[in-house]
CSV table of C-alpha atoms in Angstrom, one decimal:
chain,number,residue,atom,x,y,z
K,1,MET,CA,-48.2,-34.0,55.5
K,2,LEU,CA,-51.0,-31.6,55.8
K,3,LYS,CA,-50.0,-30.7,59.5
K,4,TYR,CA,-46.2,-30.3,58.3
K,5,LEU,CA,-47.5,-28.1,55.5
K,6,LEU,CA,-49.4,-25.8,57.7
K,7,LYS,CA,-46.5,-25.5,60.2
K,8,ARG,CA,-44.1,-24.6,57.6
K,9,LEU,CA,-46.6,-22.1,55.9
K,10,PHE,CA,-47.1,-20.4,59.5
K,11,TRP,CA,-43.4,-20.0,60.2
K,12,MET,CA,-42.7,-18.4,56.4
K,13,VAL,CA,-44.7,-15.4,57.8
K,14,PRO,CA,-42.2,-14.3,60.6
K,15,LEU,CA,-39.4,-15.4,58.5
K,16,LEU,CA,-40.5,-13.1,55.6
K,17,ILE,CA,-40.9,-10.1,57.9
K,18,GLY,CA,-37.5,-10.7,59.3
K,19,ILE,CA,-35.9,-10.7,56.2
K,20,SER,CA,-37.8,-7.5,55.0
K,21,LEU,CA,-36.9,-5.7,58.5
K,22,ILE,CA,-33.0,-6.5,57.9
K,23,SER,CA,-33.2,-5.8,54.4
K,24,PHE,CA,-34.7,-2.5,55.0
K,25,LEU,CA,-32.0,-1.6,57.8
K,26,ILE,CA,-29.3,-2.6,55.1
K,27,ILE,CA,-30.5,-0.5,52.5
K,28,HIS,CA,-30.8,2.6,54.8
K,29,LEU,CA,-27.2,2.1,56.1
K,30,ALA,CA,-26.0,2.7,52.5
K,31,PRO,CA,-25.2,6.5,51.8
K,32,GLY,CA,-27.5,8.4,50.1
K,33,ASP,CA,-31.1,8.4,49.2
K,34,ILE,CA,-33.4,9.6,46.2
K,35,THR,CA,-32.5,13.2,46.7
K,36,THR,CA,-28.8,12.0,46.0
K,37,THR,CA,-29.7,12.1,42.5
K,38,THR,CA,-30.5,15.6,42.2
K,39,ASP,CA,-26.8,16.9,43.5
K,40,PHE,CA,-25.8,17.7,39.7
K,41,ASP,CA,-29.2,19.3,39.2
K,42,PRO,CA,-28.2,23.1,39.4
K,43,LYS,CA,-31.7,23.8,39.8
K,44,ALA,CA,-32.4,21.7,42.7
K,45,SER,CA,-32.2,23.7,46.2
K,46,GLU,CA,-31.7,22.3,49.6
K,47,GLU,CA,-35.6,23.3,50.2
K,48,SER,CA,-36.7,21.2,47.4
K,49,ARG,CA,-34.5,18.1,48.7
K,50,GLN,CA,-36.0,18.5,52.1
K,51,LYS,CA,-39.6,18.5,50.3
K,52,LEU,CA,-38.7,15.7,48.6
K,53,ARG,CA,-37.5,13.6,51.6
K,54,GLU,CA,-41.0,14.7,53.4
K,55,LEU,CA,-42.9,13.5,50.4
K,56,TYR,CA,-41.6,9.9,50.4
K,57,ASN,CA,-41.2,9.9,54.5
K,58,LEU,CA,-37.7,9.7,54.4
K,59,ASP,CA,-37.4,12.4,57.1
K,60,LYS,CA,-38.9,10.0,59.7
K,61,PRO,CA,-37.0,7.4,61.7
K,62,VAL,CA,-35.9,4.3,59.9
K,63,ILE,CA,-38.3,2.2,62.3
K,64,VAL,CA,-41.4,4.4,61.4
K,65,GLN,CA,-40.7,4.0,57.7
K,66,TYR,CA,-40.2,0.3,58.0
K,67,GLY,CA,-43.7,0.1,59.9
K,68,LEU,CA,-45.5,2.2,57.2
K,69,TRP,CA,-44.0,0.1,54.6
K,70,LEU,CA,-45.1,-3.0,56.5
K,71,GLN,CA,-48.6,-1.8,56.5
K,72,ARG,CA,-48.8,-1.3,52.7
K,73,MET,CA,-46.9,-4.7,52.4
K,74,VAL,CA,-49.5,-6.7,54.1
K,75,LYS,CA,-52.0,-5.5,51.3
K,76,LEU,CA,-49.4,-6.5,48.5
K,77,ASP,CA,-48.9,-2.6,48.2
K,78,PHE,CA,-45.0,-1.7,47.7
K,79,GLY,CA,-45.8,1.7,46.9
K,80,THR,CA,-44.7,4.0,44.0
K,81,SER,CA,-41.2,4.2,42.2
K,82,PHE,CA,-39.1,7.5,43.4
K,83,ALA,CA,-38.3,7.4,39.5
K,84,SER,CA,-40.0,10.2,37.4
K,85,HIS,CA,-42.6,7.9,35.9
K,86,GLN,CA,-44.1,7.4,39.3
K,87,ARG,CA,-45.2,3.8,38.4
K,88,PRO,CA,-46.6,1.1,40.7
K,89,VAL,CA,-43.7,-1.0,42.4
K,90,PHE,CA,-45.7,-4.3,42.3
K,91,TRP,CA,-49.2,-4.6,40.5
K,92,LYS,CA,-51.1,-2.3,38.1
K,93,THR,CA,-53.2,0.7,39.3
K,94,LYS,CA,-56.2,2.1,37.6
K,95,ASP,CA,-56.8,5.9,38.4
K,96,LYS,CA,-60.3,7.4,38.6
K,97,ASP,CA,-60.2,8.0,34.6
K,98,GLY,CA,-59.5,4.1,33.9
K,99,ASN,CA,-56.2,4.6,32.8
K,100,VAL,CA,-54.1,1.5,33.9
K,101,THR,CA,-50.5,1.8,34.8
K,102,PRO,CA,-48.8,-1.6,34.7
K,103,GLY,CA,-46.7,-2.6,38.0
K,104,MET,CA,-42.8,-2.5,37.4
K,105,ILE,CA,-42.2,-6.1,39.1
K,106,GLN,CA,-45.5,-7.5,37.3
K,107,GLU,CA,-43.9,-6.7,34.0
K,108,ALA,CA,-40.3,-7.7,35.0
K,109,LEU,CA,-40.9,-11.0,37.1
K,110,PRO,CA,-42.5,-13.2,34.1
K,111,ILE,CA,-39.2,-12.4,31.8
K,112,THR,CA,-37.0,-13.4,34.8
K,113,LEU,CA,-38.9,-16.7,35.5
K,114,LEU,CA,-38.9,-17.5,31.7
K,115,ILE,CA,-35.1,-17.1,31.5
K,116,ASN,CA,-34.7,-19.1,34.5
K,117,VAL,CA,-37.1,-21.9,33.7
K,118,LEU,CA,-35.1,-22.3,30.1
K,119,SER,CA,-31.8,-22.2,32.1
K,120,LEU,CA,-32.8,-25.1,34.1
K,121,GLY,CA,-34.4,-27.1,31.5
K,122,LEU,CA,-30.8,-26.6,29.7
K,123,ILE,CA,-28.8,-27.5,33.0
K,124,ILE,CA,-30.7,-30.5,33.4
K,125,ILE,CA,-30.6,-32.1,29.9
K,126,ILE,CA,-27.0,-31.3,29.6
K,127,ALA,CA,-25.7,-31.7,33.1
K,128,LEU,CA,-27.5,-35.1,33.9
K,129,PRO,CA,-25.8,-37.2,30.9
K,130,LEU,CA,-22.4,-35.4,31.8
K,131,GLY,CA,-22.7,-36.6,35.4
K,132,VAL,CA,-23.7,-40.1,34.6
K,133,ILE,CA,-21.0,-40.5,31.8
K,134,SER,CA,-18.2,-39.2,34.2
K,135,ALA,CA,-19.2,-41.4,36.9
K,136,LEU,CA,-19.4,-44.5,34.7
K,137,THR,CA,-16.2,-43.8,33.2
K,138,GLN,CA,-14.1,-42.7,36.4
K,139,ASN,CA,-10.5,-41.9,36.0
K,140,ARG,CA,-10.8,-42.6,32.4
K,141,LEU,CA,-10.7,-40.0,29.3
K,142,PRO,CA,-14.3,-39.1,29.2
K,143,ASP,CA,-14.2,-38.6,33.1
K,144,ARG,CA,-11.3,-36.1,32.9
K,145,ALA,CA,-12.5,-34.3,29.9
K,146,ILE,CA,-15.8,-33.6,31.8
K,147,THR,CA,-14.1,-32.8,35.0
K,148,LEU,CA,-12.1,-30.1,33.0
K,149,PHE,CA,-15.2,-28.7,31.6
K,150,VAL,CA,-16.8,-28.5,34.9
K,151,PHE,CA,-13.8,-26.5,36.2
K,152,ILE,CA,-13.7,-24.1,33.4
K,153,GLY,CA,-17.5,-23.5,33.8
K,154,PHE,CA,-16.7,-22.7,37.4
K,155,ALA,CA,-13.8,-20.3,36.7
K,156,ILE,CA,-15.1,-18.3,33.7
K,157,PRO,CA,-16.4,-15.1,34.9
K,158,GLY,CA,-20.3,-14.7,33.8
K,159,PHE,CA,-19.9,-11.3,32.3
K,160,TRP,CA,-16.5,-11.8,30.5
K,161,LEU,CA,-18.0,-14.7,28.7
K,162,ALA,CA,-21.2,-12.9,27.9
K,163,LEU,CA,-19.1,-10.0,26.5
K,164,LEU,CA,-17.0,-12.5,24.5
K,165,LEU,CA,-20.1,-14.2,22.9
K,166,MET,CA,-21.8,-10.8,22.3
K,167,TYR,CA,-18.7,-10.0,20.2
K,168,TRP,CA,-18.3,-13.1,18.6
K,169,THR,CA,-21.9,-14.1,17.6
K,170,GLY,CA,-23.3,-10.6,17.4
K,171,VAL,CA,-20.6,-8.2,16.0
K,172,VAL,CA,-18.4,-10.3,14.0
K,173,ASN,CA,-20.7,-13.3,12.8
K,174,ASP,CA,-24.0,-11.6,13.1
K,175,TRP,CA,-25.7,-15.0,14.0
K,176,LEU,CA,-27.6,-13.7,17.1
K,177,PRO,CA,-29.0,-10.2,18.6
K,178,ILE,CA,-27.1,-9.0,21.4
K,179,SER,CA,-29.8,-6.9,23.1
K,180,GLY,CA,-33.4,-6.6,24.4
K,181,LEU,CA,-36.3,-9.3,24.1
K,182,HIS,CA,-37.5,-8.3,20.3
K,183,SER,CA,-36.3,-6.8,17.4
K,184,LEU,CA,-37.6,-3.6,16.0
K,185,GLY,CA,-41.0,-4.0,14.4
K,186,ALA,CA,-41.3,-7.4,15.9
K,187,GLU,CA,-44.9,-6.8,16.9
K,188,HIS,CA,-45.9,-6.7,13.2
K,189,MET,CA,-44.3,-10.2,12.6
K,190,HIS,CA,-46.2,-13.5,12.2
K,191,TRP,CA,-46.5,-15.4,15.3
K,192,LEU,CA,-43.9,-18.1,14.2
K,193,ALA,CA,-41.5,-15.4,13.0
K,194,TYR,CA,-42.3,-13.5,16.2
K,195,ALA,CA,-41.4,-16.5,18.5
K,196,TRP,CA,-38.2,-17.4,16.5
K,197,ASP,CA,-37.2,-13.7,17.0
K,198,ALA,CA,-37.7,-14.2,20.8
K,199,LEU,CA,-35.7,-17.4,20.9
K,200,LYS,CA,-32.8,-15.9,19.3
K,201,HIS,CA,-32.8,-12.9,21.6
K,202,LEU,CA,-32.9,-15.1,24.8
K,203,ALA,CA,-30.3,-17.6,23.5
K,204,LEU,CA,-27.2,-16.1,24.9
K,205,PRO,CA,-28.8,-14.7,28.3
K,206,VAL,CA,-30.0,-18.4,28.9
K,207,LEU,CA,-26.9,-19.7,28.0
K,208,ILE,CA,-24.9,-17.3,30.3
K,209,SER,CA,-27.3,-18.0,33.1
K,210,ALA,CA,-27.1,-22.0,32.8
K,211,LEU,CA,-23.5,-22.0,32.5
K,212,SER,CA,-22.3,-21.9,36.1
K,213,GLY,CA,-25.5,-24.2,37.3
K,214,LEU,CA,-24.5,-26.6,34.6
K,215,ALA,CA,-20.9,-27.2,35.9
K,216,GLY,CA,-22.0,-27.4,39.7
K,217,ILE,CA,-25.0,-30.1,38.9
K,218,ALA,CA,-23.0,-31.8,36.4
K,219,LEU,CA,-20.2,-32.5,39.4
K,220,PHE,CA,-23.0,-33.0,41.8
K,221,VAL,CA,-24.6,-35.9,39.9
K,222,ARG,CA,-21.1,-37.5,39.2
K,223,ASN,CA,-20.3,-37.6,43.1
K,224,GLY,CA,-24.0,-38.8,43.6
K,225,MET,CA,-23.4,-41.6,41.1
K,226,LEU,CA,-20.2,-42.8,42.4
K,227,ASP,CA,-21.7,-42.9,46.0
K,228,VAL,CA,-24.7,-45.1,44.8
K,229,LEU,CA,-22.6,-47.3,42.6
K,230,HIS,CA,-20.8,-48.6,45.4
K,231,GLN,CA,-23.9,-49.2,47.4
K,232,ASP,CA,-24.8,-53.2,48.2
K,233,TYR,CA,-28.1,-53.0,46.5
K,234,ILE,CA,-26.7,-52.0,43.2
K,235,THR,CA,-24.2,-55.1,43.6
K,236,THR,CA,-27.0,-57.3,44.2
K,237,ALA,CA,-29.1,-55.8,40.9
K,238,ARG,CA,-26.0,-57.0,39.3
K,239,ALA,CA,-25.9,-60.2,40.8
K,240,LYS,CA,-29.4,-60.7,39.5
K,241,GLY,CA,-28.5,-60.4,35.9
K,242,LEU,CA,-30.5,-57.3,35.6
K,243,PRO,CA,-29.3,-55.3,32.3
K,244,GLU,CA,-26.7,-52.6,33.2
K,245,ASN,CA,-29.1,-49.8,31.9
K,246,THR,CA,-31.5,-50.8,34.3
K,247,VAL,CA,-29.2,-50.7,37.2
K,248,VAL,CA,-27.7,-47.5,36.1
K,249,TYR,CA,-30.7,-45.6,35.3
K,250,GLY,CA,-33.7,-47.5,37.0
K,251,HIS,CA,-31.9,-48.0,40.4
K,252,ALA,CA,-28.5,-45.8,40.7
K,253,LEU,CA,-29.6,-42.6,39.2
K,254,ARG,CA,-33.2,-42.5,40.6
K,255,ASN,CA,-31.5,-42.5,44.0
K,256,ALA,CA,-28.7,-40.3,43.2
K,257,LEU,CA,-30.8,-37.4,42.0
K,258,LEU,CA,-32.8,-37.1,45.3
K,259,PRO,CA,-30.6,-34.8,47.0
K,260,LEU,CA,-30.7,-32.6,43.5
K,261,ILE,CA,-34.3,-31.9,44.7
K,262,THR,CA,-33.1,-29.8,47.5
K,263,ILE,CA,-30.3,-28.2,45.2
K,264,PHE,CA,-32.8,-27.0,42.9
K,265,GLY,CA,-34.9,-25.6,45.6
K,266,LEU,CA,-32.0,-23.6,46.9
K,267,ALA,CA,-31.2,-22.6,43.3
K,268,ILE,CA,-33.8,-20.1,42.9
K,269,PRO,CA,-32.3,-17.2,44.9
K,270,GLY,CA,-29.0,-17.8,43.0
K,271,LEU,CA,-30.7,-17.7,39.7
K,272,ILE,CA,-32.5,-14.2,40.4
K,273,GLY,CA,-29.4,-12.9,41.7
K,274,GLY,CA,-27.4,-14.3,38.8
K,275,SER,CA,-29.8,-12.7,36.3
K,276,VAL,CA,-28.8,-9.2,37.3
K,277,ILE,CA,-25.5,-9.7,35.3
K,278,ALA,CA,-27.2,-11.3,32.4
K,279,GLU,CA,-29.9,-9.0,32.2
K,280,SER,CA,-27.9,-5.9,32.6
K,281,ILE,CA,-25.3,-6.9,29.9
K,282,PHE,CA,-28.1,-7.8,27.3
K,283,ALA,CA,-30.5,-5.2,28.4
K,284,ILE,CA,-33.2,-7.6,29.2
K,285,PRO,CA,-36.1,-5.8,31.1
K,286,GLY,CA,-36.3,-8.6,33.8
K,287,MET,CA,-36.0,-8.3,37.7
K,288,GLY,CA,-32.3,-8.4,37.5
K,289,LYS,CA,-32.0,-5.0,35.3
K,290,LEU,CA,-34.7,-3.6,37.3
K,291,PHE,CA,-32.9,-4.1,40.6
K,292,TYR,CA,-29.6,-2.9,39.2
K,293,ASP,CA,-31.1,0.5,38.1
K,294,ALA,CA,-33.1,0.6,41.2
K,295,VAL,CA,-29.7,0.4,43.3
K,296,LEU,CA,-28.2,3.1,41.2
K,297,MET,CA,-31.2,5.5,41.5
K,298,ARG,CA,-31.5,4.7,45.1
K,299,ASP,CA,-35.1,4.0,44.5
K,300,PHE,CA,-36.2,2.2,47.9
K,301,PRO,CA,-39.5,1.2,47.0
K,302,VAL,CA,-38.3,-0.9,44.2
K,303,ILE,CA,-35.3,-2.4,45.9
K,304,MET,CA,-37.6,-3.5,48.9
K,305,GLY,CA,-40.0,-4.7,46.6
K,306,ILE,CA,-37.6,-7.1,44.6
K,307,LEU,CA,-35.9,-8.5,47.5
K,308,THR,CA,-39.2,-9.2,49.4
K,309,ILE,CA,-40.5,-11.1,46.2
K,310,GLY,CA,-37.1,-12.8,46.0
K,311,SER,CA,-37.2,-13.8,49.8
K,312,ALA,CA,-40.9,-15.0,49.5
K,313,LEU,CA,-40.0,-17.0,46.3
K,314,THR,CA,-36.8,-18.5,48.1
K,315,LEU,CA,-38.9,-19.4,50.9
K,316,LEU,CA,-41.5,-21.4,48.7
K,317,GLY,CA,-38.9,-22.9,46.8
K,318,ASN,CA,-37.2,-24.2,50.1
K,319,LEU,CA,-40.9,-25.6,50.9
K,320,LEU,CA,-41.5,-27.2,47.6
K,321,ALA,CA,-38.1,-28.9,47.8
K,322,ASP,CA,-38.8,-30.5,51.2
K,323,LEU,CA,-42.3,-31.4,50.1
K,324,ALA,CA,-40.8,-33.3,46.9
K,325,TYR,CA,-38.1,-34.8,48.9
K,326,ALA,CA,-40.5,-36.2,51.2
K,327,TRP,CA,-42.9,-37.6,48.4
K,328,ALA,CA,-39.7,-38.9,46.4
K,329,ASP,CA,-38.3,-40.7,49.6
K,330,PRO,CA,-40.6,-42.6,52.0
K,331,ARG,CA,-38.2,-42.6,54.6
K,332,VAL,CA,-38.3,-38.8,54.7
K,333,ARG,CA,-42.0,-39.1,54.7
K,334,ARG,CA,-42.3,-41.0,57.8
K,335,GLY,CA,-40.2,-38.6,59.8
K,336,VAL,CA,-42.3,-35.6,58.5
K,337,MET,CA,-45.3,-37.4,59.6
K,338,GLN,CA,-44.1,-38.4,62.9
C-alpha cells in the first residue's frame, strides 16, 4: 500500500501541472482582461491601460505568463488580486510594518468546506434510508413515491428552488435569513446565540447544495441494494435463519455501499462547482462566490488560484477514495499490493 500511495502522489504532480496549463490557456482564450473593466471609465486612457498590462505581465506571450505563474505556484504564491484592494490570492501576507493582510482563498475555503461537509452529512442521513426502503419495497407504493421524489430532485433547477425558498421562508414567513453568514451585530451575541444565528443562515444554502446529490445517492443506493439482494450469499444468509435486519444491514447494505466510496471521492469537484450558485444567490463569502466575482472582473490570479486548489482537492479526493476502497474491500487491496 505504501508503494501504491507514493506512486499515486508522484503522478499527482504532473497531472496538476497539466490541468493548470490547460486552465491557464482556456482563461486567456476568453475575450478581455483586467483592462476591460476600465472601458466605461472616461478617465482611463489607452496609455494607462497599457501600463496596467505591463504591470501584470499581460503584455507578454501566454506561455511566458504561465511560466512566471508556475514559478510562484510552486512556492504556493498565487500572486495578488487585480482588484483595487490588492489582497493576496491564497495566503495571508505581512508587510514590513507588521500589518497582516488575509488571503482571499484562505478566508473563503473554510466556508465552502463547511457547507459541503454539512451537505454531505445531510445527503448520507437522508439518502441511505431512502435508497434502502426503495429497494426493499421494489415496485410498491413506497418505492414509487421515493423514485418520484428522486426524479423531481434531479429535474428542479437549483437556482429556481433557491429563489422560491428565499421568498417563502424569508420574505413571506420570515422564518430564515436569506443572505450572508451572520446577522448584523452577531459578534456581540453569546456564543450559543451566535452559533444558532449561523445555523439559520446556513440552512438554505446547505439544503440547496444537498438536493441534487441527495437524489443521485438515493437512486444509487437503491440500485446497489437491488443488485446485492439477489446475490447467492444473501440467499444463504436467509437460509441460515439470520434475522432480516442482520441480512439487510449487516450483509447487503455493507456491500452495496462500497461503490459509494468512489462516488463521494468524485463528488468533491461537483460540490465546489455547485457552490457557485448557492453562494452567489445567498451572498455567502465562499469559494463559489469568490470565483463568480473573479470571472466577472477578469481577475486571472484569483481564477487560477481557485481552479488550482479545486484541482488539487479533486486529485486528493480520488486518491482517498481509492485508498478507502482498498481498505474496505480485501480483493481490491490484494490487487493494489500486487
